[in-house]
């Protein structure tokens, strides 16, 4: 059973508008959430993260929102640029047995930003 | 600071063969994790090594194994290769105080 779900395989947005990528999780033990961006044939690049004690984290054009009660997080990109076109992965981890556990990834959302 | 380095970048092997992939983490990072990416399954966790010990393991068959050396470099081995093992294999390293994992560019393995 998928513990981290990205229900939209793709998203198309006009340049300059807001991109909103969504992610849901099922495991209430997750306490750290991350977003990665991936271009074809490259490894994922870390974008932004959020701890479960926060509900918002901002870094430039990127903002991540966390709704713990709904087990939902979202990544907002404002304004969207053509260079943002990539696959975005949501990931989660929990603190188990004295160490941070491995990352559990969603299946990704392909974002296309049209000029 | 150099990033995570994976070698080789591309590999073609025949069914039944075995393969070894290498990963050099960011200097100072002691945790190395391996992931498999396939089009249908996304990124799936294989295993994590910390201070030469396997700390976590994903749901993969025993044909997939790994190890970590004293300098934190890690290797992953797949024996008796199957066509379904064709994938992008990604290595990530993280420091004890960071929860963020930094990925290498991956090794594209094709099994024919």
PDB file of N, CA, C and O in Angstrom, chain B residues 5-82:
ATOM      1  N   UNK B   5      28.797  11.038  -6.095  1.00  0.00           N
ATOM      2  CA  UNK B   5      29.298  10.532  -7.373  1.00  0.00           C
ATOM      3  C   UNK B   5      28.954   9.068  -7.526  1.00  0.00           C
ATOM      4  O   UNK B   5      29.269   8.256  -6.647  1.00  0.00           O
ATOM      5  N   UNK B   6      28.329   8.743  -8.652  1.00  0.00           N
ATOM      6  CA  UNK B   6      27.994   7.354  -8.929  1.00  0.00           C
ATOM      7  C   UNK B   6      28.696   6.898 -10.201  1.00  0.00           C
ATOM      8  O   UNK B   6      28.748   7.631 -11.187  1.00  0.00           O
ATOM      9  N   UNK B   7      29.227   5.704 -10.142  1.00  0.00           N
ATOM     10  CA  UNK B   7      29.858   5.121 -11.327  1.00  0.00           C
ATOM     11  C   UNK B   7      29.423   3.673 -11.486  1.00  0.00           C
ATOM     12  O   UNK B   7      29.175   2.979 -10.484  1.00  0.00           O
ATOM     13  N   UNK B   8      29.310   3.186 -12.723  1.00  0.00           N
ATOM     14  CA  UNK B   8      29.339   3.974 -13.954  1.00  0.00           C
ATOM     15  C   UNK B   8      28.010   4.697 -14.177  1.00  0.00           C
ATOM     16  O   UNK B   8      27.065   4.475 -13.435  1.00  0.00           O
ATOM     17  N   UNK B   9      27.941   5.556 -15.148  1.00  0.00           N
ATOM     18  CA  UNK B   9      26.670   6.236 -15.458  1.00  0.00           C
ATOM     19  C   UNK B   9      25.714   5.329 -16.223  1.00  0.00           C
ATOM     20  O   UNK B   9      24.507   5.393 -16.038  1.00  0.00           O
ATOM     21  N   UNK B  10      26.281   4.522 -17.087  1.00  0.00           N
ATOM     22  CA  UNK B  10      25.464   3.628 -17.907  1.00  0.00           C
ATOM     23  C   UNK B  10      26.095   2.233 -17.927  1.00  0.00           C
ATOM     24  O   UNK B  10      27.323   2.101 -17.894  1.00  0.00           O
ATOM     25  N   UNK B  11      25.213   1.243 -17.990  1.00  0.00           N
ATOM     26  CA  UNK B  11      25.680  -0.142 -17.951  1.00  0.00           C
ATOM     27  C   UNK B  11      24.688  -1.013 -18.706  1.00  0.00           C
ATOM     28  O   UNK B  11      23.475  -0.875 -18.520  1.00  0.00           O
ATOM     29  N   UNK B  12      25.218  -1.895 -19.538  1.00  0.00           N
ATOM     30  CA  UNK B  12      24.364  -2.883 -20.215  1.00  0.00           C
ATOM     31  C   UNK B  12      24.865  -4.259 -19.834  1.00  0.00           C
ATOM     32  O   UNK B  12      26.053  -4.565 -19.992  1.00  0.00           O
ATOM     33  N   UNK B  13      23.949  -5.073 -19.313  1.00  0.00           N
ATOM     34  CA  UNK B  13      24.312  -6.425 -18.881  1.00  0.00           C
ATOM     35  C   UNK B  13      23.319  -7.419 -19.474  1.00  0.00           C
ATOM     36  O   UNK B  13      22.211  -7.061 -19.884  1.00  0.00           O
ATOM     37  N   UNK B  14      23.735  -8.677 -19.458  1.00  0.00           N
ATOM     38  CA  UNK B  14      22.893  -9.749 -19.970  1.00  0.00           C
ATOM     39  C   UNK B  14      22.201 -10.446 -18.805  1.00  0.00           C
ATOM     40  O   UNK B  14      22.760 -10.520 -17.694  1.00  0.00           O
ATOM     41  N   UNK B  15      21.014 -10.952 -19.070  1.00  0.00           N
ATOM     42  CA  UNK B  15      20.289 -11.726 -18.049  1.00  0.00           C
ATOM     43  C   UNK B  15      21.186 -12.794 -17.437  1.00  0.00           C
ATOM     44  O   UNK B  15      21.914 -13.491 -18.148  1.00  0.00           O
ATOM     45  N   UNK B  16      21.112 -12.933 -16.125  1.00  0.00           N
ATOM     46  CA  UNK B  16      21.889 -13.949 -15.437  1.00  0.00           C
ATOM     47  C   UNK B  16      23.234 -13.454 -14.924  1.00  0.00           C
ATOM     48  O   UNK B  16      23.823 -14.080 -14.034  1.00  0.00           O
ATOM     49  N   UNK B  17      23.702 -12.343 -15.482  1.00  0.00           N
ATOM     50  CA  UNK B  17      24.974 -11.798 -15.009  1.00  0.00           C
ATOM     51  C   UNK B  17      24.766 -11.087 -13.677  1.00  0.00           C
ATOM     52  O   UNK B  17      23.646 -10.934 -13.189  1.00  0.00           O
ATOM     53  N   UNK B  18      25.881 -10.639 -13.104  1.00  0.00           N
ATOM     54  CA  UNK B  18      25.787  -9.821 -11.903  1.00  0.00           C
ATOM     55  C   UNK B  18      26.428  -8.471 -12.189  1.00  0.00           C
ATOM     56  O   UNK B  18      27.182  -8.310 -13.158  1.00  0.00           O
ATOM     57  N   UNK B  19      26.091  -7.488 -11.349  1.00  0.00           N
ATOM     58  CA  UNK B  19      26.600  -6.146 -11.563  1.00  0.00           C
ATOM     59  C   UNK B  19      26.908  -5.486 -10.223  1.00  0.00           C
ATOM     60  O   UNK B  19      26.254  -5.777  -9.211  1.00  0.00           O
ATOM     61  N   UNK B  20      27.915  -4.636 -10.222  1.00  0.00           N
ATOM     62  CA  UNK B  20      28.272  -3.861  -9.026  1.00  0.00           C
ATOM     63  C   UNK B  20      28.278  -2.387  -9.380  1.00  0.00           C
ATOM     64  O   UNK B  20      28.924  -1.977 -10.349  1.00  0.00           O
ATOM     65  N   UNK B  21      27.545  -1.616  -8.601  1.00  0.00           N
ATOM     66  CA  UNK B  21      27.478  -0.171  -8.789  1.00  0.00           C
ATOM     67  C   UNK B  21      28.167   0.502  -7.605  1.00  0.00           C
ATOM     68  O   UNK B  21      28.113   0.011  -6.485  1.00  0.00           O
ATOM     69  N   UNK B  22      28.764   1.660  -7.876  1.00  0.00           N
ATOM     70  CA  UNK B  22      29.532   2.331  -6.840  1.00  0.00           C
ATOM     71  C   UNK B  22      28.992   3.723  -6.547  1.00  0.00           C
ATOM     72  O   UNK B  22      28.459   4.393  -7.433  1.00  0.00           O
ATOM     73  N   UNK B  23      29.139   4.133  -5.309  1.00  0.00           N
ATOM     74  CA  UNK B  23      28.657   5.446  -4.885  1.00  0.00           C
ATOM     75  C   UNK B  23      29.640   6.059  -3.893  1.00  0.00           C
ATOM     76  O   UNK B  23      29.992   5.447  -2.885  1.00  0.00           O
ATOM     77  N   UNK B  24      30.061   7.284  -4.190  1.00  0.00           N
ATOM     78  CA  UNK B  24      30.897   8.035  -3.239  1.00  0.00           C
ATOM     79  C   UNK B  24      30.067   9.182  -2.691  1.00  0.00           C
ATOM     80  O   UNK B  24      29.631  10.051  -3.443  1.00  0.00           O
ATOM     81  N   UNK B  25      29.817   9.191  -1.388  1.00  0.00           N
ATOM     82  CA  UNK B  25      28.946  10.226  -0.814  1.00  0.00           C
ATOM     83  C   UNK B  25      29.659  11.561  -0.696  1.00  0.00           C
ATOM     84  O   UNK B  25      30.867  11.659  -0.923  1.00  0.00           O
ATOM     85  N   UNK B  26      28.900  12.567  -0.331  1.00  0.00           N
ATOM     86  CA  UNK B  26      29.464  13.881  -0.038  1.00  0.00           C
ATOM     87  C   UNK B  26      30.397  13.733   1.168  1.00  0.00           C
ATOM     88  O   UNK B  26      30.076  13.003   2.118  1.00  0.00           O
ATOM     89  N   UNK B  27      31.528  14.414   1.095  1.00  0.00           N
ATOM     90  CA  UNK B  27      32.513  14.320   2.168  1.00  0.00           C
ATOM     91  C   UNK B  27      31.877  14.669   3.521  1.00  0.00           C
ATOM     92  O   UNK B  27      31.198  15.685   3.664  1.00  0.00           O
ATOM     93  N   UNK B  28      32.073  13.782   4.480  1.00  0.00           N
ATOM     94  CA  UNK B  28      31.511  14.015   5.821  1.00  0.00           C
ATOM     95  C   UNK B  28      30.175  13.326   6.041  1.00  0.00           C
ATOM     96  O   UNK B  28      29.721  13.190   7.177  1.00  0.00           O
ATOM     97  N   UNK B  29      29.544  12.882   4.964  1.00  0.00           N
ATOM     98  CA  UNK B  29      28.273  12.166   5.110  1.00  0.00           C
ATOM     99  C   UNK B  29      28.548  10.690   5.377  1.00  0.00           C
ATOM    100  O   UNK B  29      29.304  10.048   4.644  1.00  0.00           O
ATOM    101  N   UNK B  30      27.897  10.160   6.394  1.00  0.00           N
ATOM    102  CA  UNK B  30      28.131   8.766   6.747  1.00  0.00           C
ATOM    103  C   UNK B  30      26.976   7.850   6.361  1.00  0.00           C
ATOM    104  O   UNK B  30      27.083   6.632   6.436  1.00  0.00           O
ATOM    105  N   UNK B  31      25.860   8.449   5.995  1.00  0.00           N
ATOM    106  CA  UNK B  31      24.706   7.635   5.611  1.00  0.00           C
ATOM    107  C   UNK B  31      24.589   7.597   4.098  1.00  0.00           C
ATOM    108  O   UNK B  31      24.627   8.632   3.432  1.00  0.00           O
ATOM    109  N   UNK B  32      24.458   6.405   3.554  1.00  0.00           N
ATOM    110  CA  UNK B  32      24.276   6.221   2.108  1.00  0.00           C
ATOM    111  C   UNK B  32      23.061   5.336   1.893  1.00  0.00           C
ATOM    112  O   UNK B  32      22.946   4.266   2.487  1.00  0.00           O
ATOM    113  N   UNK B  33      22.153   5.807   1.046  1.00  0.00           N
ATOM    114  CA  UNK B  33      20.955   5.035   0.719  1.00  0.00           C
ATOM    115  C   UNK B  33      20.917   4.760  -0.766  1.00  0.00           C
ATOM    116  O   UNK B  33      21.441   5.549  -1.561  1.00  0.00           O
ATOM    117  N   UNK B  34      20.286   3.677  -1.127  1.00  0.00           N
ATOM    118  CA  UNK B  34      20.135   3.308  -2.539  1.00  0.00           C
ATOM    119  C   UNK B  34      18.652   3.219  -2.880  1.00  0.00           C
ATOM    120  O   UNK B  34      17.842   2.705  -2.087  1.00  0.00           O
ATOM    121  N   UNK B  35      18.318   3.708  -4.077  1.00  0.00           N
ATOM    122  CA  UNK B  35      16.947   3.679  -4.563  1.00  0.00           C
ATOM    123  C   UNK B  35      16.937   3.159  -6.003  1.00  0.00           C
ATOM    124  O   UNK B  35      17.880   3.369  -6.757  1.00  0.00           O
ATOM    125  N   UNK B  36      15.833   2.511  -6.344  1.00  0.00           N
ATOM    126  CA  UNK B  36      15.619   2.082  -7.713  1.00  0.00           C
ATOM    127  C   UNK B  36      14.478   2.901  -8.299  1.00  0.00           C
ATOM    128  O   UNK B  36      13.425   3.043  -7.671  1.00  0.00           O
ATOM    129  N   UNK B  37      14.702   3.454  -9.481  1.00  0.00           N
ATOM    130  CA  UNK B  37      13.617   4.185 -10.143  1.00  0.00           C
ATOM    131  C   UNK B  37      13.234   3.496 -11.432  1.00  0.00           C
ATOM    132  O   UNK B  37      14.083   3.305 -12.318  1.00  0.00           O
ATOM    133  N   UNK B  38      11.971   3.137 -11.539  1.00  0.00           N
ATOM    134  CA  UNK B  38      11.420   2.589 -12.772  1.00  0.00           C
ATOM    135  C   UNK B  38      10.209   3.425 -13.149  1.00  0.00           C
ATOM    136  O   UNK B  38       9.594   4.051 -12.288  1.00  0.00           O
ATOM    137  N   UNK B  39       9.837   3.442 -14.434  1.00  0.00           N
ATOM    138  CA  UNK B  39       8.720   4.290 -14.876  1.00  0.00           C
ATOM    139  C   UNK B  39       7.422   3.988 -14.127  1.00  0.00           C
ATOM    140  O   UNK B  39       6.688   4.884 -13.772  1.00  0.00           O
ATOM    141  N   UNK B  40       7.162   2.742 -13.858  1.00  0.00           N
ATOM    142  CA  UNK B  40       5.876   2.408 -13.246  1.00  0.00           C
ATOM    143  C   UNK B  40       5.840   2.541 -11.740  1.00  0.00           C
ATOM    144  O   UNK B  40       4.797   2.788 -11.149  1.00  0.00           O
ATOM    145  N   UNK B  41       6.990   2.407 -11.088  1.00  0.00           N
ATOM    146  CA  UNK B  41       7.019   2.324  -9.621  1.00  0.00           C
ATOM    147  C   UNK B  41       7.621   3.541  -8.945  1.00  0.00           C
ATOM    148  O   UNK B  41       7.611   3.636  -7.729  1.00  0.00           O
ATOM    149  N   UNK B  42       8.141   4.466  -9.699  1.00  0.00           N
ATOM    150  CA  UNK B  42       8.744   5.629  -9.047  1.00  0.00           C
ATOM    151  C   UNK B  42      10.034   5.252  -8.348  1.00  0.00           C
ATOM    152  O   UNK B  42      10.703   4.297  -8.723  1.00  0.00           O
ATOM    153  N   UNK B  43      10.375   5.996  -7.301  1.00  0.00           N
ATOM    154  CA  UNK B  43      11.604   5.721  -6.544  1.00  0.00           C
ATOM    155  C   UNK B  43      11.295   4.780  -5.390  1.00  0.00           C
ATOM    156  O   UNK B  43      10.500   5.086  -4.517  1.00  0.00           O
ATOM    157  N   UNK B  44      11.963   3.637  -5.387  1.00  0.00           N
ATOM    158  CA  UNK B  44      11.745   2.679  -4.314  1.00  0.00           C
ATOM    159  C   UNK B  44      13.034   2.450  -3.545  1.00  0.00           C
ATOM    160  O   UNK B  44      14.096   2.240  -4.124  1.00  0.00           O
ATOM    161  N   UNK B  45      12.903   2.459  -2.235  1.00  0.00           N
ATOM    162  CA  UNK B  45      14.043   2.341  -1.340  1.00  0.00           C
ATOM    163  C   UNK B  45      14.580   0.911  -1.346  1.00  0.00           C
ATOM    164  O   UNK B  45      13.833  -0.052  -1.183  1.00  0.00           O
ATOM    165  N   UNK B  46      15.886   0.794  -1.525  1.00  0.00           N
ATOM    166  CA  UNK B  46      16.545  -0.507  -1.500  1.00  0.00           C
ATOM    167  C   UNK B  46      17.135  -0.790  -0.123  1.00  0.00           C
ATOM    168  O   UNK B  46      16.768  -1.746   0.536  1.00  0.00           O
ATOM    169  N   UNK B  47      18.108   0.013   0.282  1.00  0.00           N
ATOM    170  CA  UNK B  47      18.707  -0.132   1.611  1.00  0.00           C
ATOM    171  C   UNK B  47      19.499   1.109   1.975  1.00  0.00           C
ATOM    172  O   UNK B  47      19.803   1.936   1.120  1.00  0.00           O
ATOM    173  N   UNK B  48      19.808   1.193   3.269  1.00  0.00           N
ATOM    174  CA  UNK B  48      20.600   2.308   3.782  1.00  0.00           C
ATOM    175  C   UNK B  48      21.751   1.763   4.606  1.00  0.00           C
ATOM    176  O   UNK B  48      21.583   0.810   5.380  1.00  0.00           O
ATOM    177  N   UNK B  49      22.916   2.367   4.431  1.00  0.00           N
ATOM    178  CA  UNK B  49      24.078   2.011   5.227  1.00  0.00           C
ATOM    179  C   UNK B  49      24.540   3.219   6.028  1.00  0.00           C
ATOM    180  O   UNK B  49      24.511   4.350   5.546  1.00  0.00           O
ATOM    181  N   UNK B  50      24.938   2.933   7.235  1.00  0.00           N
ATOM    182  CA  UNK B  50      25.467   3.975   8.111  1.00  0.00           C
ATOM    183  C   UNK B  50      26.618   3.373   8.890  1.00  0.00           C
ATOM    184  O   UNK B  50      26.446   2.339   9.552  1.00  0.00           O
ATOM    185  N   UNK B  51      27.766   4.005   8.811  1.00  0.00           N
ATOM    186  CA  UNK B  51      28.961   3.499   9.495  1.00  0.00           C
ATOM    187  C   UNK B  51      29.183   2.014   9.236  1.00  0.00           C
ATOM    188  O   UNK B  51      29.366   1.215  10.160  1.00  0.00           O
ATOM    189  N   UNK B  52      29.137   1.648   7.953  1.00  0.00           N
ATOM    190  CA  UNK B  52      29.441   0.303   7.468  1.00  0.00           C
ATOM    191  C   UNK B  52      28.405  -0.748   7.844  1.00  0.00           C
ATOM    192  O   UNK B  52      28.619  -1.942   7.602  1.00  0.00           O
ATOM    193  N   UNK B  53      27.281  -0.318   8.415  1.00  0.00           N
ATOM    194  CA  UNK B  53      26.238  -1.267   8.824  1.00  0.00           C
ATOM    195  C   UNK B  53      24.946  -0.968   8.073  1.00  0.00           C
ATOM    196  O   UNK B  53      24.577   0.197   7.913  1.00  0.00           O
ATOM    197  N   UNK B  54      24.280  -2.018   7.654  1.00  0.00           N
ATOM    198  CA  UNK B  54      22.977  -1.812   7.013  1.00  0.00           C
ATOM    199  C   UNK B  54      21.971  -1.444   8.095  1.00  0.00           C
ATOM    200  O   UNK B  54      21.696  -2.227   9.006  1.00  0.00           O
ATOM    201  N   UNK B  55      21.363  -0.264   7.951  1.00  0.00           N
ATOM    202  CA  UNK B  55      20.468   0.237   8.998  1.00  0.00           C
ATOM    203  C   UNK B  55      19.001   0.037   8.623  1.00  0.00           C
ATOM    204  O   UNK B  55      18.143  -0.090   9.489  1.00  0.00           O
ATOM    205  N   UNK B  56      18.716   0.067   7.329  1.00  0.00           N
ATOM    206  CA  UNK B  56      17.339  -0.102   6.859  1.00  0.00           C
ATOM    207  C   UNK B  56      17.367  -0.918   5.587  1.00  0.00           C
ATOM    208  O   UNK B  56      18.335  -0.847   4.818  1.00  0.00           O
ATOM    209  N   UNK B  57      16.295  -1.631   5.344  1.00  0.00           N
ATOM    210  CA  UNK B  57      16.230  -2.420   4.115  1.00  0.00           C
ATOM    211  C   UNK B  57      14.822  -2.333   3.558  1.00  0.00           C
ATOM    212  O   UNK B  57      13.836  -2.427   4.299  1.00  0.00           O
ATOM    213  N   UNK B  58      14.737  -2.160   2.250  1.00  0.00           N
ATOM    214  CA  UNK B  58      13.443  -2.127   1.581  1.00  0.00           C
ATOM    215  C   UNK B  58      12.989  -3.519   1.202  1.00  0.00           C
ATOM    216  O   UNK B  58      13.606  -4.530   1.574  1.00  0.00           O
ATOM    217  N   UNK B  59      11.927  -3.567   0.433  1.00  0.00           N
ATOM    218  CA  UNK B  59      11.304  -4.841   0.102  1.00  0.00           C
ATOM    219  C   UNK B  59      11.797  -5.362  -1.250  1.00  0.00           C
ATOM    220  O   UNK B  59      11.055  -5.414  -2.221  1.00  0.00           O
ATOM    221  N   UNK B  60      13.053  -5.728  -1.303  1.00  0.00           N
ATOM    222  CA  UNK B  60      13.651  -6.257  -2.529  1.00  0.00           C
ATOM    223  C   UNK B  60      14.210  -7.647  -2.244  1.00  0.00           C
ATOM    224  O   UNK B  60      14.576  -7.952  -1.106  1.00  0.00           O
ATOM    225  N   UNK B  61      14.295  -8.495  -3.296  1.00  0.00           N
ATOM    226  CA  UNK B  61      14.818  -9.851  -3.063  1.00  0.00           C
ATOM    227  C   UNK B  61      16.293  -9.844  -2.681  1.00  0.00           C
ATOM    228  O   UNK B  61      17.000  -8.846  -2.863  1.00  0.00           O
ATOM    229  N   UNK B  62      16.738 -10.978  -2.168  1.00  0.00           N
ATOM    230  CA  UNK B  62      18.104 -11.106  -1.694  1.00  0.00           C
ATOM    231  C   UNK B  62      19.158 -10.958  -2.780  1.00  0.00           C
ATOM    232  O   UNK B  62      20.346 -10.826  -2.477  1.00  0.00           O
ATOM    233  N   UNK B  63      18.733 -10.967  -4.052  1.00  0.00           N
ATOM    234  CA  UNK B  63      19.693 -10.749  -5.147  1.00  0.00           C
ATOM    235  C   UNK B  63      20.306  -9.350  -5.076  1.00  0.00           C
ATOM    236  O   UNK B  63      21.356  -9.101  -5.649  1.00  0.00           O
ATOM    237  N   UNK B  64      19.614  -8.461  -4.390  1.00  0.00           N
ATOM    238  CA  UNK B  64      20.099  -7.092  -4.223  1.00  0.00           C
ATOM    239  C   UNK B  64      20.838  -6.997  -2.878  1.00  0.00           C
ATOM    240  O   UNK B  64      20.257  -7.293  -1.829  1.00  0.00           O
ATOM    241  N   UNK B  65      22.072  -6.610  -2.930  1.00  0.00           N
ATOM    242  CA  UNK B  65      22.844  -6.491  -1.695  1.00  0.00           C
ATOM    243  C   UNK B  65      23.750  -5.277  -1.782  1.00  0.00           C
ATOM    244  O   UNK B  65      23.929  -4.695  -2.857  1.00  0.00           O
ATOM    245  N   UNK B  66      24.293  -4.896  -0.662  1.00  0.00           N
ATOM    246  CA  UNK B  66      25.176  -3.737  -0.650  1.00  0.00           C
ATOM    247  C   UNK B  66      26.184  -3.839   0.458  1.00  0.00           C
ATOM    248  O   UNK B  66      26.170  -4.770   1.269  1.00  0.00           O
ATOM    249  N   UNK B  67      27.073  -2.870   0.459  1.00  0.00           N
ATOM    250  CA  UNK B  67      28.013  -2.763   1.564  1.00  0.00           C
ATOM    251  C   UNK B  67      28.554  -1.338   1.611  1.00  0.00           C
ATOM    252  O   UNK B  67      28.440  -0.586   0.628  1.00  0.00           O
ATOM    253  N   UNK B  68      29.130  -1.006   2.741  1.00  0.00           N
ATOM    254  CA  UNK B  68      29.726   0.315   2.888  1.00  0.00           C
ATOM    255  C   UNK B  68      31.115   0.155   3.475  1.00  0.00           C
ATOM    256  O   UNK B  68      31.331  -0.673   4.368  1.00  0.00           O
ATOM    257  N   UNK B  69      32.019   0.945   2.979  1.00  0.00           N
ATOM    258  CA  UNK B  69      33.402   0.866   3.423  1.00  0.00           C
ATOM    259  C   UNK B  69      33.685   1.909   4.498  1.00  0.00           C
ATOM    260  O   UNK B  69      32.863   2.796   4.752  1.00  0.00           O
ATOM    261  N   UNK B  70      34.855   1.813   5.095  1.00  0.00           N
ATOM    262  CA  UNK B  70      35.194   2.713   6.202  1.00  0.00           C
ATOM    263  C   UNK B  70      35.256   4.177   5.774  1.00  0.00           C
ATOM    264  O   UNK B  70      35.109   5.080   6.597  1.00  0.00           O
ATOM    265  N   UNK B  71      35.476   4.423   4.492  1.00  0.00           N
ATOM    266  CA  UNK B  71      35.496   5.820   4.003  1.00  0.00           C
ATOM    267  C   UNK B  71      34.104   6.277   3.575  1.00  0.00           C
ATOM    268  O   UNK B  71      33.966   7.317   2.928  1.00  0.00           O
ATOM    269  N   UNK B  72      33.077   5.502   3.906  1.00  0.00           N
ATOM    270  CA  UNK B  72      31.653   5.776   3.614  1.00  0.00           C
ATOM    271  C   UNK B  72      31.246   5.482   2.177  1.00  0.00           C
ATOM    272  O   UNK B  72      30.058   5.525   1.879  1.00  0.00           O
ATOM    273  N   UNK B  73      32.194   5.187   1.324  1.00  0.00           N
ATOM    274  CA  UNK B  73      31.835   4.789  -0.043  1.00  0.00           C
ATOM    275  C   UNK B  73      31.000   3.511   0.025  1.00  0.00           C
ATOM    276  O   UNK B  73      31.191   2.675   0.923  1.00  0.00           O
ATOM    277  N   UNK B  74      30.076   3.388  -0.904  1.00  0.00           N
ATOM    278  CA  UNK B  74      29.184   2.233  -0.864  1.00  0.00           C
ATOM    279  C   UNK B  74      29.123   1.561  -2.230  1.00  0.00           C
ATOM    280  O   UNK B  74      29.310   2.203  -3.264  1.00  0.00           O
ATOM    281  N   UNK B  75      28.871   0.289  -2.209  1.00  0.00           N
ATOM    282  CA  UNK B  75      28.647  -0.468  -3.434  1.00  0.00           C
ATOM    283  C   UNK B  75      27.324  -1.206  -3.321  1.00  0.00           C
ATOM    284  O   UNK B  75      26.920  -1.633  -2.226  1.00  0.00           O
ATOM    285  N   UNK B  76      26.685  -1.390  -4.465  1.00  0.00           N
ATOM    286  CA  UNK B  76      25.467  -2.168  -4.534  1.00  0.00           C
ATOM    287  C   UNK B  76      25.684  -3.278  -5.555  1.00  0.00           C
ATOM    288  O   UNK B  76      26.257  -3.031  -6.619  1.00  0.00           O
ATOM    289  N   UNK B  77      25.246  -4.447  -5.226  1.00  0.00           N
ATOM    290  CA  UNK B  77      25.433  -5.592  -6.109  1.00  0.00           C
ATOM    291  C   UNK B  77      24.080  -6.223  -6.433  1.00  0.00           C
ATOM    292  O   UNK B  77      23.224  -6.369  -5.545  1.00  0.00           O
ATOM    293  N   UNK B  78      23.903  -6.554  -7.686  1.00  0.00           N
ATOM    294  CA  UNK B  78      22.705  -7.309  -8.073  1.00  0.00           C
ATOM    295  C   UNK B  78      23.187  -8.572  -8.769  1.00  0.00           C
ATOM    296  O   UNK B  78      23.937  -8.503  -9.764  1.00  0.00           O
ATOM    297  N   UNK B  79      22.774  -9.718  -8.277  1.00  0.00           N
ATOM    298  CA  UNK B  79      23.189 -10.985  -8.885  1.00  0.00           C
ATOM    299  C   UNK B  79      22.046 -11.555  -9.713  1.00  0.00           C
ATOM    300  O   UNK B  79      20.876 -11.161  -9.562  1.00  0.00           O
ATOM    301  N   UNK B  80      22.390 -12.472 -10.591  1.00  0.00           N
ATOM    302  CA  UNK B  80      21.406 -13.149 -11.451  1.00  0.00           C
ATOM    303  C   UNK B  80      20.401 -12.147 -12.024  1.00  0.00           C
ATOM    304  O   UNK B  80      19.188 -12.201 -11.752  1.00  0.00           O
ATOM    305  N   UNK B  81      20.913 -11.245 -12.805  1.00  0.00           N
ATOM    306  CA  UNK B  81      20.104 -10.147 -13.321  1.00  0.00           C
ATOM    307  C   UNK B  81      18.899 -10.635 -14.113  1.00  0.00           C
ATOM    308  O   UNK B  81      18.968 -11.627 -14.861  1.00  0.00           O
ATOM    309  N   UNK B  82      17.787  -9.925 -13.931  1.00  0.00           N
ATOM    310  CA  UNK B  82      16.561 -10.182 -14.680  1.00  0.00           C
ATOM    311  C   UNK B  82      16.228  -8.938 -15.502  1.00  0.00           C
ATOM    312  O   UNK B  82      16.678  -7.831 -15.184  1.00  0.00           O
TER     313      UNK B  82
END
